[in-house]
PDB file of C-alpha atoms in Angstrom:
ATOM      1  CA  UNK A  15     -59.424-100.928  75.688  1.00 83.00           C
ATOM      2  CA  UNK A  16     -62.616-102.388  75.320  1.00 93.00           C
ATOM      3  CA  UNK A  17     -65.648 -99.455  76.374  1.00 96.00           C
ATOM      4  CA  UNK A  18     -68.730-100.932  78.045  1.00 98.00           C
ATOM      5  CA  UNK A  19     -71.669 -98.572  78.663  1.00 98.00           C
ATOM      6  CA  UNK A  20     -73.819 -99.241  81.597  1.00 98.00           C
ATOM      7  CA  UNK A  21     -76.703-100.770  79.990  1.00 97.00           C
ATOM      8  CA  UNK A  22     -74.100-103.277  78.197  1.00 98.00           C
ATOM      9  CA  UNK A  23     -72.799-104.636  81.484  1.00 98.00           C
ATOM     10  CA  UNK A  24     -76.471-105.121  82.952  1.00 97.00           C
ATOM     11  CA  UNK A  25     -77.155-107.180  79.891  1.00 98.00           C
ATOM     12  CA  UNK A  26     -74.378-109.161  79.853  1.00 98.00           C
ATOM     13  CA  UNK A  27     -74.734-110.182  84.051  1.00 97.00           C
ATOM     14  CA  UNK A  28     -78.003-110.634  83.145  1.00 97.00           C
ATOM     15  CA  UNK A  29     -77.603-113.428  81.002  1.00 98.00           C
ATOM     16  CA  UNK A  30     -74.637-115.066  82.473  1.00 98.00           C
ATOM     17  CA  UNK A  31     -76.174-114.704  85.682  1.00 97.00           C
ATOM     18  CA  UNK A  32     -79.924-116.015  84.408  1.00 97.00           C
ATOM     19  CA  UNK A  33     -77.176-119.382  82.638  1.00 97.00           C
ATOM     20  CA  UNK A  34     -77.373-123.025  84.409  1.00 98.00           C
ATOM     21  CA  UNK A  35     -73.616-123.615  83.859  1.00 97.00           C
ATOM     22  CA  UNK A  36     -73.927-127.556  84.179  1.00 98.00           C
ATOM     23  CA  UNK A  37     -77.086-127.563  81.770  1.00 98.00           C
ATOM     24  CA  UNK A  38     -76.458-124.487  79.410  1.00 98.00           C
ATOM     25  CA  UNK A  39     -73.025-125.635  78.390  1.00 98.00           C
ATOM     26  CA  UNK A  40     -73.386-128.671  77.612  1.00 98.00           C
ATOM     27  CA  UNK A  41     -76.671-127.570  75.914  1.00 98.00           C
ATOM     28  CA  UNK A  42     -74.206-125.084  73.883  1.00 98.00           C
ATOM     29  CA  UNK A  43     -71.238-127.435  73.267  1.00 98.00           C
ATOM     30  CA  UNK A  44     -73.222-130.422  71.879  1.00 98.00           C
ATOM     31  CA  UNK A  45     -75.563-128.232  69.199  1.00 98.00           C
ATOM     32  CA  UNK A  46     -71.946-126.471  67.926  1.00 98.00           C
ATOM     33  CA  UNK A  47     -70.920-130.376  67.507  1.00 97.00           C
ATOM     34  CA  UNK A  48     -74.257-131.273  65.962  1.00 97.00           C
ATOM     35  CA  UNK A  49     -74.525-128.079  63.887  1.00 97.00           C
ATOM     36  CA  UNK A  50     -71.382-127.753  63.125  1.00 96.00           C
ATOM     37  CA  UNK A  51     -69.901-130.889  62.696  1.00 94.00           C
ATOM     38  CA  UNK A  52     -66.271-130.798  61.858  1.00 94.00           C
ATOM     39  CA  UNK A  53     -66.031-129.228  65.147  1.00 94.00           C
ATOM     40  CA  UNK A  54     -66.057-133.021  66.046  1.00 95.00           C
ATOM     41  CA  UNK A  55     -62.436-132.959  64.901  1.00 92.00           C
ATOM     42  CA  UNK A  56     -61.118-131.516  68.400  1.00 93.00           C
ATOM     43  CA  UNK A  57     -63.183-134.669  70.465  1.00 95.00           C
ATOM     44  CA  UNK A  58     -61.793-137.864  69.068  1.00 93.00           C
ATOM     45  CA  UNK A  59     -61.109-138.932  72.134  1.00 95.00           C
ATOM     46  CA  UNK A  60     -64.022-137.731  74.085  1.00 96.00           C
ATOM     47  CA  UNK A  61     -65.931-141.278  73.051  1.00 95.00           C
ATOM     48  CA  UNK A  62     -69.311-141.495  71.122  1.00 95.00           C
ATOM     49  CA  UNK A  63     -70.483-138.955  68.854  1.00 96.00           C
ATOM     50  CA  UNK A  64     -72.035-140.697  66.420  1.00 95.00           C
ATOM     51  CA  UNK A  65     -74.875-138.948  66.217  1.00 95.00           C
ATOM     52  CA  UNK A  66     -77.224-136.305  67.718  1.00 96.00           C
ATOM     53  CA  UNK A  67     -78.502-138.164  70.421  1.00 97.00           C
ATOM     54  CA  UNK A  68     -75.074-139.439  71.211  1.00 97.00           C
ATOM     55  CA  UNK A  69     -73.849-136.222  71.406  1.00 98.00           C
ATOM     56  CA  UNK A  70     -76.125-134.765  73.727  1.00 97.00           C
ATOM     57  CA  UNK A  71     -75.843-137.729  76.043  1.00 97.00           C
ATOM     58  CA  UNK A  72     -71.872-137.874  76.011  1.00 98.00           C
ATOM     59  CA  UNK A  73     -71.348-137.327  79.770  1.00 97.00           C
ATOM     60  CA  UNK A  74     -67.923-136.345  78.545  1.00 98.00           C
ATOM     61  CA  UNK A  75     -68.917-133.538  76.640  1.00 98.00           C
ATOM     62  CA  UNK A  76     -71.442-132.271  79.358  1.00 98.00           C
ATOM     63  CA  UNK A  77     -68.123-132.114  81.688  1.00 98.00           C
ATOM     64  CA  UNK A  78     -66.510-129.826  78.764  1.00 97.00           C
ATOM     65  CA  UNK A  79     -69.347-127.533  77.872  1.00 98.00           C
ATOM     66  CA  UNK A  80     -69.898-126.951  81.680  1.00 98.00           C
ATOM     67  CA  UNK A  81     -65.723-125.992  81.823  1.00 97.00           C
ATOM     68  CA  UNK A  82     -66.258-123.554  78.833  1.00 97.00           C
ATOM     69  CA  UNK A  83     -68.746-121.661  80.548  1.00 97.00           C
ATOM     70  CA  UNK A  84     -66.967-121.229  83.962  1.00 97.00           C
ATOM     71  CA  UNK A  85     -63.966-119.769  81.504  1.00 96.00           C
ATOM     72  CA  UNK A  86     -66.561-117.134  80.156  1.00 97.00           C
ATOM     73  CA  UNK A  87     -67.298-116.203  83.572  1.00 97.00           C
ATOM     74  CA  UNK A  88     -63.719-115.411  83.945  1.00 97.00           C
ATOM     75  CA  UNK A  89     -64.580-112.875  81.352  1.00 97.00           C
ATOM     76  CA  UNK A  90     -67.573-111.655  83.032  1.00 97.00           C
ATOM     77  CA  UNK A  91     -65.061-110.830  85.906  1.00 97.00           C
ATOM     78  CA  UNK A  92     -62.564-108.771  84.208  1.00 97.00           C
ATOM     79  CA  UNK A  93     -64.879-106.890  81.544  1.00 97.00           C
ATOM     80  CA  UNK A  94     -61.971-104.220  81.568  1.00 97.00           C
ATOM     81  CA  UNK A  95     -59.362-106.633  81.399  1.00 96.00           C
ATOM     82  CA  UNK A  96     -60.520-109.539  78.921  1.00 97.00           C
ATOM     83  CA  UNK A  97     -57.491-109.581  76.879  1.00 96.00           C
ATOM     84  CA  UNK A  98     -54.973-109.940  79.634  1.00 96.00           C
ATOM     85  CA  UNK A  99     -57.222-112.661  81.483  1.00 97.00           C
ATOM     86  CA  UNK A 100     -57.500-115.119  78.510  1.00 97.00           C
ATOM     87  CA  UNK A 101     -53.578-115.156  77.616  1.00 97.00           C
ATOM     88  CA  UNK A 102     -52.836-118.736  79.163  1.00 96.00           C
ATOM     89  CA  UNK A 103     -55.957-119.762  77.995  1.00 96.00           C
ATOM     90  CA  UNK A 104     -55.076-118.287  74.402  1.00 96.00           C
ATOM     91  CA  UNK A 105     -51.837-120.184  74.202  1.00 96.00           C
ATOM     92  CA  UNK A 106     -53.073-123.243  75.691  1.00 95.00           C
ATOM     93  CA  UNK A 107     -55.582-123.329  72.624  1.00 94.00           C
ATOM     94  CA  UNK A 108     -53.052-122.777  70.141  1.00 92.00           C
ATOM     95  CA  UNK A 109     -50.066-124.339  71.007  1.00 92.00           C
ATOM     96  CA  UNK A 110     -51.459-127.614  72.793  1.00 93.00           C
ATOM     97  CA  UNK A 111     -55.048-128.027  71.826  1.00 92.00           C
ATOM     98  CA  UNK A 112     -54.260-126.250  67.948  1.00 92.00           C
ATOM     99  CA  UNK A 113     -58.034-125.337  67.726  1.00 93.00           C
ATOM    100  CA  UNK A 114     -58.377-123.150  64.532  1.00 92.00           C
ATOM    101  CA  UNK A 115     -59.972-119.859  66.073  1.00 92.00           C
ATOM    102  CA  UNK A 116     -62.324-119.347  63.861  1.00 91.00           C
ATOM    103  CA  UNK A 117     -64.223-122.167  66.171  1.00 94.00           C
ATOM    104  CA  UNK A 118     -64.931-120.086  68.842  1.00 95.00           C
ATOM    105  CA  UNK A 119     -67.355-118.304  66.874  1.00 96.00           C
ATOM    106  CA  UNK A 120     -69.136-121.060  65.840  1.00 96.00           C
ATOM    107  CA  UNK A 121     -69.739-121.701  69.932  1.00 98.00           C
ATOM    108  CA  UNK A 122     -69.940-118.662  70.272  1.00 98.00           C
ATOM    109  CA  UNK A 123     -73.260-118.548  68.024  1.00 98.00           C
ATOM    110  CA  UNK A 124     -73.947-121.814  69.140  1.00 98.00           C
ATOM    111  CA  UNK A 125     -74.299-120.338  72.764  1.00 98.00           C
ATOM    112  CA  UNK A 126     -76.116-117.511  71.618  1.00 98.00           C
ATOM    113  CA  UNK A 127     -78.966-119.816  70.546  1.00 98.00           C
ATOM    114  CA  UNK A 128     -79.179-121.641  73.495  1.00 98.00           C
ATOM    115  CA  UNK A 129     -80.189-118.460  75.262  1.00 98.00           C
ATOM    116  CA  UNK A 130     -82.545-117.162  72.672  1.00 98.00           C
ATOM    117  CA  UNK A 131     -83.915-120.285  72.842  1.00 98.00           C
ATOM    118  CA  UNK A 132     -84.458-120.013  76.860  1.00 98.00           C
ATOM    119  CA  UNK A 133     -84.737-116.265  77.243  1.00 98.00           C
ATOM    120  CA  UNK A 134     -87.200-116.116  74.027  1.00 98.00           C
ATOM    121  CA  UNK A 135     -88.870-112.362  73.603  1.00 97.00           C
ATOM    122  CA  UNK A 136     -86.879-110.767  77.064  1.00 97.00           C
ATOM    123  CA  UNK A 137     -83.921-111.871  74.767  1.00 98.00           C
ATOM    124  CA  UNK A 138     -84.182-108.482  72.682  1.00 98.00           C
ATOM    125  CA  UNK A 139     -82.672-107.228  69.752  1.00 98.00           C
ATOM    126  CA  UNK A 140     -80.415-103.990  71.962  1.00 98.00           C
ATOM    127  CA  UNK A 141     -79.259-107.151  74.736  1.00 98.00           C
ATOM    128  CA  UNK A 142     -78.531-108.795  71.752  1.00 98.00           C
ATOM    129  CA  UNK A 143     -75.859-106.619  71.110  1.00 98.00           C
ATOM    130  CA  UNK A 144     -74.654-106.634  73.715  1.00 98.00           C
ATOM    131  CA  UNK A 145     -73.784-110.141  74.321  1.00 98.00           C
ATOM    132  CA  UNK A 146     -72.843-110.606  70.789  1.00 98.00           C
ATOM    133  CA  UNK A 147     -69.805-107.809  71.617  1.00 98.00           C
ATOM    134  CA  UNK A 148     -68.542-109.613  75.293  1.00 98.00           C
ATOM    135  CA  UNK A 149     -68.437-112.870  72.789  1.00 98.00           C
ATOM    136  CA  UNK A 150     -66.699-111.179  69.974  1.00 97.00           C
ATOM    137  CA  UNK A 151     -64.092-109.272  72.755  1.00 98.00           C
ATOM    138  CA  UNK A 152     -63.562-113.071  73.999  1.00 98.00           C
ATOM    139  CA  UNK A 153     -63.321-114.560  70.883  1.00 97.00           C
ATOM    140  CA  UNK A 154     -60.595-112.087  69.978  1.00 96.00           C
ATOM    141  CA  UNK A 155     -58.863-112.111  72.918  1.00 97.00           C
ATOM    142  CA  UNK A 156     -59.016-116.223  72.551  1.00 96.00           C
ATOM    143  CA  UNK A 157     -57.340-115.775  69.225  1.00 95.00           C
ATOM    144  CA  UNK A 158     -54.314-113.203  70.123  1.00 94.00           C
ATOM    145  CA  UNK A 159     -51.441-115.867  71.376  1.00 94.00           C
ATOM    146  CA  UNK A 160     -51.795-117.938  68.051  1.00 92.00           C
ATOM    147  CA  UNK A 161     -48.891-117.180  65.498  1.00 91.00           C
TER     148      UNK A 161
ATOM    149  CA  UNK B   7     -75.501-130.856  51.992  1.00 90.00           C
ATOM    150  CA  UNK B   8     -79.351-131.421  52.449  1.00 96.00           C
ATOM    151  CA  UNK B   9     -80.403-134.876  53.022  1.00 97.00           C
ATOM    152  CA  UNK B  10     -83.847-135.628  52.092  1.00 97.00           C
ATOM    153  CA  UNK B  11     -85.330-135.622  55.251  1.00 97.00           C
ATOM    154  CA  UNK B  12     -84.029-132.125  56.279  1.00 97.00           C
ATOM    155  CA  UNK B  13     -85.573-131.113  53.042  1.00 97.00           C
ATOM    156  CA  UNK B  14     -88.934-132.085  54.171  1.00 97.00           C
ATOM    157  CA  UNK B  15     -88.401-130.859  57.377  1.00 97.00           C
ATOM    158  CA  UNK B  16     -87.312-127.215  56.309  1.00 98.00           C
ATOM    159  CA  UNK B  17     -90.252-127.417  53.849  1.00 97.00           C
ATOM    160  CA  UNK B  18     -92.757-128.370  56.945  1.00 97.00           C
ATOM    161  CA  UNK B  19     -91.228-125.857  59.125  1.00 97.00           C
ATOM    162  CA  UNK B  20     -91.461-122.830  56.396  1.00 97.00           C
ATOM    163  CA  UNK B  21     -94.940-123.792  55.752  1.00 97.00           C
ATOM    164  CA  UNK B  22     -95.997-123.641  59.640  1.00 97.00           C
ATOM    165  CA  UNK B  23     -94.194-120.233  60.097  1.00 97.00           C
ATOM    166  CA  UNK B  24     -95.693-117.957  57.284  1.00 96.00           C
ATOM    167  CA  UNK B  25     -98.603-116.979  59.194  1.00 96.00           C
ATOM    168  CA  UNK B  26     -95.680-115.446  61.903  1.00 97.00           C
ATOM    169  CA  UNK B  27     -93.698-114.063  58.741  1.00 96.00           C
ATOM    170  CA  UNK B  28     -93.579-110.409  59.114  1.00 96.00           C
ATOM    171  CA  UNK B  29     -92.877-110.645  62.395  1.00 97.00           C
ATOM    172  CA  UNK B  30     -90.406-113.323  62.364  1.00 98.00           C
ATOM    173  CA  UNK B  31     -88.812-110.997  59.308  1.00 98.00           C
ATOM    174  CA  UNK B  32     -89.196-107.826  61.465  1.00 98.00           C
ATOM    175  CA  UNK B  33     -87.375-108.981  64.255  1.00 98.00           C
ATOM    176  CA  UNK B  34     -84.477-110.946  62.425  1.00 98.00           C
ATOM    177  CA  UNK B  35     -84.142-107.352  60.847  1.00 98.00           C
ATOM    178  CA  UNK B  36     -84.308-105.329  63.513  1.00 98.00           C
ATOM    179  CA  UNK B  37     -81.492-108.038  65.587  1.00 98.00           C
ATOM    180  CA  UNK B  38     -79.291-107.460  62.299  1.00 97.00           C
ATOM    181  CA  UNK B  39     -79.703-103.756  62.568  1.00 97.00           C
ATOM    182  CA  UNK B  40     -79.097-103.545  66.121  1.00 97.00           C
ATOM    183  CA  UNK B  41     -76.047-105.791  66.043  1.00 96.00           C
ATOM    184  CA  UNK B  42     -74.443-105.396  62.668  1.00 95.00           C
ATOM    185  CA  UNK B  43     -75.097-101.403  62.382  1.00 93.00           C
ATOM    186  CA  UNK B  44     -73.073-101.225  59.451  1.00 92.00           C
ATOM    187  CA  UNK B  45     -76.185-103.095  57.314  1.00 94.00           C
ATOM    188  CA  UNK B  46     -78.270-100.239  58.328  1.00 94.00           C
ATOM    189  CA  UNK B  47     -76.675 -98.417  55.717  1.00 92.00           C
ATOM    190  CA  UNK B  48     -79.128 -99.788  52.841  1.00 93.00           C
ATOM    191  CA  UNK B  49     -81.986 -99.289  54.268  1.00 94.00           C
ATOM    192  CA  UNK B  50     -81.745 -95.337  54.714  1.00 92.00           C
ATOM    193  CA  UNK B  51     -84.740 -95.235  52.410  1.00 93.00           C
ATOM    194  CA  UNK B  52     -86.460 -96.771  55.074  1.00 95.00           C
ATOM    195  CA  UNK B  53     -88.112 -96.180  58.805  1.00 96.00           C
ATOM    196  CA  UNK B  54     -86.622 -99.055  60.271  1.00 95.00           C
ATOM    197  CA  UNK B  55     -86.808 -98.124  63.924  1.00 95.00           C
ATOM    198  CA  UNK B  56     -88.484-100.516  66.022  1.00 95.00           C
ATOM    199  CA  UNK B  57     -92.513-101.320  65.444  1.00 94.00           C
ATOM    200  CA  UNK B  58     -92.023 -99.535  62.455  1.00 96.00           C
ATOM    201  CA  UNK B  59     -94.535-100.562  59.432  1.00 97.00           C
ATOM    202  CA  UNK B  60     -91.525-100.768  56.903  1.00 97.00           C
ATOM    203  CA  UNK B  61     -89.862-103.423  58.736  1.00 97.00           C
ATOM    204  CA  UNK B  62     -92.930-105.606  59.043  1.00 97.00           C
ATOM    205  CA  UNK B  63     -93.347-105.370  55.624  1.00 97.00           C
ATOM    206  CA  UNK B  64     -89.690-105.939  54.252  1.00 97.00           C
ATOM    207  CA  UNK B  65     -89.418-108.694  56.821  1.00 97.00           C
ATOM    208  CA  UNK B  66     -92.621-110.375  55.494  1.00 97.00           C
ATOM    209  CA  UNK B  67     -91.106-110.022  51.982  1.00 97.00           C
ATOM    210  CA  UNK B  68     -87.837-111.871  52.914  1.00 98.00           C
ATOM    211  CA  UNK B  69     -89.480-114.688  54.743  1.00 97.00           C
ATOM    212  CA  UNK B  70     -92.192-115.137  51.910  1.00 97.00           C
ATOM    213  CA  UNK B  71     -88.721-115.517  49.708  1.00 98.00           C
ATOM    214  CA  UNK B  72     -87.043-118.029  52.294  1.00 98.00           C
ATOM    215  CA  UNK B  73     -90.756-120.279  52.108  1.00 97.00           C
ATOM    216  CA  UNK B  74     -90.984-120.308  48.937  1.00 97.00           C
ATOM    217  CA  UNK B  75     -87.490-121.301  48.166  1.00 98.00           C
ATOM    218  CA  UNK B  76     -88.265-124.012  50.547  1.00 98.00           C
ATOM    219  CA  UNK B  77     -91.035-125.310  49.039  1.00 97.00           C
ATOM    220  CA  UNK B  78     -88.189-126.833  46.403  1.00 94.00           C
ATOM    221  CA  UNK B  79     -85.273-126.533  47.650  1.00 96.00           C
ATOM    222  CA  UNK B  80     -83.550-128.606  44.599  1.00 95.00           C
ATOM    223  CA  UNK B  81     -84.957-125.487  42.219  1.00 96.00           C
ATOM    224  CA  UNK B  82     -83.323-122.871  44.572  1.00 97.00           C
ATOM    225  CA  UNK B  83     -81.681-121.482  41.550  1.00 97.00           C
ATOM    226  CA  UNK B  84     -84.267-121.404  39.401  1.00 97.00           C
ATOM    227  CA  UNK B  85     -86.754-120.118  42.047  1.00 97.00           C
ATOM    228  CA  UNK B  86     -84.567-117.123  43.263  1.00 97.00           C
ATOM    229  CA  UNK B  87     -83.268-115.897  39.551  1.00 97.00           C
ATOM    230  CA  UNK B  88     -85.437-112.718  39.723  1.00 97.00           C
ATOM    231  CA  UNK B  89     -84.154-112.392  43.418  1.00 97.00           C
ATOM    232  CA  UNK B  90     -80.780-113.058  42.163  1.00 97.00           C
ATOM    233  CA  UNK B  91     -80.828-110.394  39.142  1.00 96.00           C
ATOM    234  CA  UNK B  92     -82.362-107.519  41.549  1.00 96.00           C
ATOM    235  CA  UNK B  93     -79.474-108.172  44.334  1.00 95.00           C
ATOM    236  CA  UNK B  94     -76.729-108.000  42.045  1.00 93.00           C
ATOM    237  CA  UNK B  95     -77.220-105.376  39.708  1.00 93.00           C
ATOM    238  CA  UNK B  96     -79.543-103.023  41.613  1.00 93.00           C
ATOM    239  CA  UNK B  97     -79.390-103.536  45.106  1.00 93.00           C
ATOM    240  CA  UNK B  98     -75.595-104.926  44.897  1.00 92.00           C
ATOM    241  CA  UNK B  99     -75.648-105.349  48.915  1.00 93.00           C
ATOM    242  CA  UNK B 100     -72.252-107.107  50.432  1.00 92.00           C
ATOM    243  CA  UNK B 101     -72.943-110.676  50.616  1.00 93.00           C
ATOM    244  CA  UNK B 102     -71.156-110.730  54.515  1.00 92.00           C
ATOM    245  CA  UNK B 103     -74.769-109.429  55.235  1.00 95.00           C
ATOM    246  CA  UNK B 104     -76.229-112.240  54.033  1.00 96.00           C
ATOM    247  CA  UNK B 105     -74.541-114.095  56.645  1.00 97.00           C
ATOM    248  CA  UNK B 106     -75.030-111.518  59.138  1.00 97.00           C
ATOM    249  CA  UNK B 107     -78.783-111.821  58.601  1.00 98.00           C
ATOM    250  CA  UNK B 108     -79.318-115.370  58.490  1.00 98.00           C
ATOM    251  CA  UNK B 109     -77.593-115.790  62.288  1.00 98.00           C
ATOM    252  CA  UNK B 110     -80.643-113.104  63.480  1.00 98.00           C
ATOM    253  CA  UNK B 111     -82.785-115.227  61.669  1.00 98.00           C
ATOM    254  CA  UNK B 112     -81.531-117.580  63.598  1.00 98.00           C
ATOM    255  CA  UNK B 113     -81.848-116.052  66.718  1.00 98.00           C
ATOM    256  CA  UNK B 114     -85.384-115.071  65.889  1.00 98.00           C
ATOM    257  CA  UNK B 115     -86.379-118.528  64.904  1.00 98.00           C
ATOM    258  CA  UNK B 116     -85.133-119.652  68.760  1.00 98.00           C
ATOM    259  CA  UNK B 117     -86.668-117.069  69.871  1.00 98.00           C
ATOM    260  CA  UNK B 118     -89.567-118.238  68.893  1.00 98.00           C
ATOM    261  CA  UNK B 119     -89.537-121.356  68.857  1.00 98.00           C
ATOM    262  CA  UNK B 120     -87.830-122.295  72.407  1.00 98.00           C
ATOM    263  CA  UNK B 121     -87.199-125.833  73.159  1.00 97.00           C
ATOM    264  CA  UNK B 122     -88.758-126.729  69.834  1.00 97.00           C
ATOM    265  CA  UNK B 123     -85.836-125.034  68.092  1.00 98.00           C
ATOM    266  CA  UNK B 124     -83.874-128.075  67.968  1.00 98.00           C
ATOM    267  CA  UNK B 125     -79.847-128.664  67.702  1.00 98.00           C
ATOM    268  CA  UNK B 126     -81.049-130.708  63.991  1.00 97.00           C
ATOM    269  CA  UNK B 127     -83.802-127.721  63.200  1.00 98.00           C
ATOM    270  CA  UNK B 128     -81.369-125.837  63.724  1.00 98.00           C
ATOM    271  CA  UNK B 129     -78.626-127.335  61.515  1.00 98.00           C
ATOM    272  CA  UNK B 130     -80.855-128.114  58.580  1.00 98.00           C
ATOM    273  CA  UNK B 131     -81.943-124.001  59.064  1.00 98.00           C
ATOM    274  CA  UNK B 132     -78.298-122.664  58.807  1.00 98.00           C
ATOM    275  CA  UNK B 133     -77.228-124.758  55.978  1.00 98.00           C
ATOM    276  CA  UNK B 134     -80.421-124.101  53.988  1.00 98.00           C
ATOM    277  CA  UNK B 135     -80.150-120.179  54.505  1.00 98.00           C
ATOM    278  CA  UNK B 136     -76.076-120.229  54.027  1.00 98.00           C
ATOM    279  CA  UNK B 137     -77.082-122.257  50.441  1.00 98.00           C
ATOM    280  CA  UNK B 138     -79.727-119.708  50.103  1.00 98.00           C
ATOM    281  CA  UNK B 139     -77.274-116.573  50.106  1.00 97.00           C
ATOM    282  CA  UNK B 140     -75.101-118.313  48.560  1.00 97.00           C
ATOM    283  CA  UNK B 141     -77.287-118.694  45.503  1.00 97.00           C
ATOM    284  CA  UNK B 142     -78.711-115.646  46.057  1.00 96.00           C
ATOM    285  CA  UNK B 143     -74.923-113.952  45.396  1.00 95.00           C
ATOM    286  CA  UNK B 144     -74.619-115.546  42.199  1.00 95.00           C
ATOM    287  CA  UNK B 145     -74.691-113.059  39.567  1.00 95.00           C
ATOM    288  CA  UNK B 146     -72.644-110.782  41.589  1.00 94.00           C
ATOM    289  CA  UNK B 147     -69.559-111.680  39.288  1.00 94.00           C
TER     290      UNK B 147
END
């Protein structure tokens, strides 16, 4: 089981609770697509993303980065349970949406910038850490059902 | 692959950031050391706590590598040999840390930069610092 001290769980309520879920997920979403483009591969249907600018407008993709971050809250909920809350989730992403997992690190990172970007210097090197762990628990947890 | 114009731009960008270089370094190492403790262990020749002089310093030295690399990014090779000599047969550091550094410098560049660290800034950065490690590894084996 997953140990959190008390100054990791600050940080990490901090953040998701200083996050505009309908602006910071898209905001996430869209650079992992722009930065990372093969990414692309899972949105084919999701309409224009021809370029940056497209990308960033795609209503479509707003919806979907704003549903990614309401799952991390789910997460955030169940910091002593993270493995057992994202098992449908897990299996959902493997069996009917067969997104490789090492993807969810990319928006993982991807995320991570968004809030350096908006937290800049109160976005320290020890809360760092911290959120980089809760996104490397729910990354693995994200990746267990896949075999 | 680096088009032209993300050439310029990381050249541009480099240019406007040395004057910020040890600190920009300094942080991106201390985020690396925080988060990845396991690259701590090469530096125990060092005082790398936070504020300390020694990270300023070896974080200045790193950027001033990363600018000047960008200055021609086509000549990377040719530009980093001496780097490229001293990492793998003295320093020999595991090139995963290369990768573990370059997302703190990442991090440090949004940091700094805010808004202005762009979702195309930002791609141009990470593909010019993975093809920078990547070079850098070369003469590993």
């Amino acid at each position: 089981m997953v140990v959190w001290t008390d100054q990791e769980r600050a940080a990490i309520s901090t953040i998701m609770g200083g996050l505009n879920y309908d602006v910071d997920g898209p905001k996430a979403l869209s650079r992992c697509l722009i930065v990372y483009p093969w990414t692309q591969r899972y949105f084919g249907a999701f309409g224009n993303l021809y370029n940056a600018e497209a990308i960033k407008n795609n209503p479509r993709i707003a919806e979907h980065g704003t549903k990614i971050l309401h799952g991390l809250d789910r997460a955030l909920k169940n910091m002593d349970n993270i493995k057992e809350t994202y098992t449908e989730l897990s299996t959902l992403h493997s069996e009917k949406l067969h997104v490789d997992p090492d993807n969810f690190k990319l928006l993982a990172d991807c995320l991570t910038i968004v809030i350096a970007a908006k937290m800049g210097t109160s976005f320290g090197p020890d809360i760092q850490a911290s959120w980089q762990k809760f996104l490397s628990v729910v990354v693995s947890a994200l990746g267990r059902q896949y075999h | 692959m680096l088009s032209k114009k993300e050439k310029e731009l990381l050249e541009n960008e480099w240019e406007q950031l040395t004057p910020v270089a040890e600190y920009i370094g300094a942080d991106a190492l201390l985020r690396m050391f925080t988060t990845f403790p396991g690259s701590k262990t090469y530096f125990s020749h060092l005082d790398i706590s936070p504020g300390s002089d020694h990270l300023f310093i070896h974080g200045k030295k790193i950027v001033q590598a990363i600018v000047e690399g960008a200055q021609n990014i086509s000549s990377l090779t040719e530009t980093l040999a001496p780097l490229q000599t001293l990492h793998a047969y003295v320093l020999r550091i595991d090139p995963s840390n290369f990768k573990n550094f370059s997302h703190c410098m990442l991090v440090a560049l949004a940091v700094h930069m805010g808004e202005d660290f762009t979702e195309v800034l930002h791609a141009a950065m990470d593909k010019y610092l993975s093809a920078f490690a990547a070079v850098l590894a070369e003469k590993y084996r």
